[in-house]
Short mmCIF file of C-alpha atoms in Angstrom, two decimals:
data_model
loop_
_atom_site.label_atom_id
_atom_site.label_comp_id
_atom_site.label_asym_id
_atom_site.label_seq_id
_atom_site.Cartn_x
_atom_site.Cartn_y
_atom_site.Cartn_z
CA UNK A 1 1.86 4.47 4.31
CA UNK A 2 4.28 2.58 2.05
CA UNK A 3 2.79 0.09 -0.25
CA UNK A 4 5.18 -2.79 -0.98
CA UNK A 5 3.40 -4.40 -3.93
CA UNK A 6 5.98 -6.32 -5.77
CA UNK A 7 4.23 -8.98 -7.96
CA UNK A 8 0.95 -9.47 -9.67
CA UNK A 9 -0.99 -11.43 -6.92
CA UNK A 10 -0.18 -8.58 -4.52
CA UNK A 11 -1.29 -6.10 -7.22
CA UNK A 12 -4.56 -7.90 -7.61
CA UNK A 13 -5.04 -8.14 -3.80
CA UNK A 14 -4.55 -4.29 -3.40
CA UNK A 15 -7.04 -3.67 -6.20
CA UNK A 16 -9.86 -5.67 -4.48
CA UNK A 17 -8.86 -4.20 -0.99
CA UNK A 18 -8.97 -0.61 -2.49
CA UNK A 19 -12.31 -1.23 -4.00
CA UNK A 20 -11.07 -1.07 -7.54
CA UNK A 21 -10.74 -4.47 -8.83
CA UNK A 22 -11.01 -3.24 -12.49
CA UNK A 23 -7.43 -1.84 -11.99
CA UNK A 24 -6.14 -5.38 -12.07
CA UNK A 25 -7.74 -6.10 -15.32
CA UNK A 26 -6.83 -2.79 -16.99
CA UNK A 27 -4.04 -3.59 -19.62
CA UNK A 28 -1.81 -0.47 -18.52
CA UNK A 29 -1.59 -2.01 -15.10
CA UNK A 30 -1.99 -5.85 -15.94
CA UNK A 31 1.55 -6.86 -14.98
CA UNK A 32 4.39 -5.19 -12.95
CA UNK A 33 6.24 -4.00 -16.40
CA UNK A 34 3.13 -2.62 -17.55
CA UNK A 35 2.64 -0.70 -14.03
CA UNK A 36 6.11 0.38 -14.48
CA UNK A 37 5.55 1.85 -18.09
CA UNK A 38 2.32 3.39 -16.98
CA UNK A 39 3.43 4.75 -13.44
CA UNK A 40 2.32 8.41 -14.37
CA UNK A 41 -1.23 7.30 -14.82
CA UNK A 42 -0.99 4.64 -11.93
CA UNK A 43 0.26 6.81 -9.20
CA UNK A 44 -2.36 9.47 -9.07
CA UNK A 45 -5.17 6.68 -9.01
CA UNK A 46 -3.32 5.11 -5.92
CA UNK A 47 -2.76 8.39 -4.23
CA UNK A 48 -6.50 9.33 -4.69
CA UNK A 49 -7.94 6.07 -3.16
CA UNK A 50 -5.15 6.09 -0.41
CA UNK A 51 -6.58 9.43 0.85
CA UNK A 52 -9.95 8.16 1.48
CA UNK A 53 -9.04 6.30 4.70
CA UNK A 54 -6.90 6.98 7.68
CA UNK A 55 -3.54 5.05 7.91
CA UNK A 56 -4.89 2.73 10.77
CA UNK A 57 -7.77 2.11 8.65
CA UNK A 58 -5.47 1.04 5.58
CA UNK A 59 -3.35 -0.98 7.79
CA UNK A 60 -6.29 -3.01 8.73
CA UNK A 61 -7.89 -3.42 5.24
CA UNK A 62 -4.36 -4.15 3.76
CA UNK A 63 -3.31 -6.55 6.53
CA UNK A 64 -6.50 -8.50 5.85
CA UNK A 65 -5.90 -8.58 2.17
CA UNK A 66 -2.26 -9.78 2.76
CA UNK A 67 -0.85 -6.66 0.85
CA UNK A 68 2.44 -5.67 2.00
CA UNK A 69 2.70 -2.26 3.48
CA UNK A 70 4.29 -0.35 6.40
CA UNK A 71 3.43 3.07 8.28
CA UNK A 72 5.81 6.00 7.86
CA UNK A 73 6.73 6.86 11.26
CA UNK A 74 7.60 10.32 12.74
CA UNK A 75 10.87 10.22 15.12
CA UNK A 76 8.38 10.42 18.07
CA UNK A 77 6.42 7.46 16.68
CA UNK A 78 9.61 5.53 16.23
CA UNK A 79 11.06 6.15 19.92
CA UNK A 80 7.72 5.30 21.35
CA UNK A 81 7.37 1.97 19.65
CA UNK A 82 7.57 -1.32 21.88
CA UNK A 83 10.63 -2.38 19.86
CA UNK A 84 12.46 0.89 20.64
CA UNK A 85 11.67 0.47 24.26
CA UNK A 86 12.92 -3.18 24.33
CA UNK A 87 15.97 -1.89 23.03
CA UNK A 88 16.48 1.05 25.47
CA UNK A 89 16.17 3.64 22.91
#
């Protein structure tokens, strides 16, 4: 699953959806420049929490929280998609 958290509002919604609202108030992650500076600390936290649910569960949770995301598809998934079928792929 790819997260596309591009602003502070999305970050806050992600933190709540991930059951870690305290991350939004952590000065290391308070805004996008801080998150970039502290990426080495942030990425392992996010990776750990993302492993707690299956992709389908996260898609539902993140969609409900209005957090931009997308699944990472295999070639089989891609060609089995309704869009690929509609395009005759």
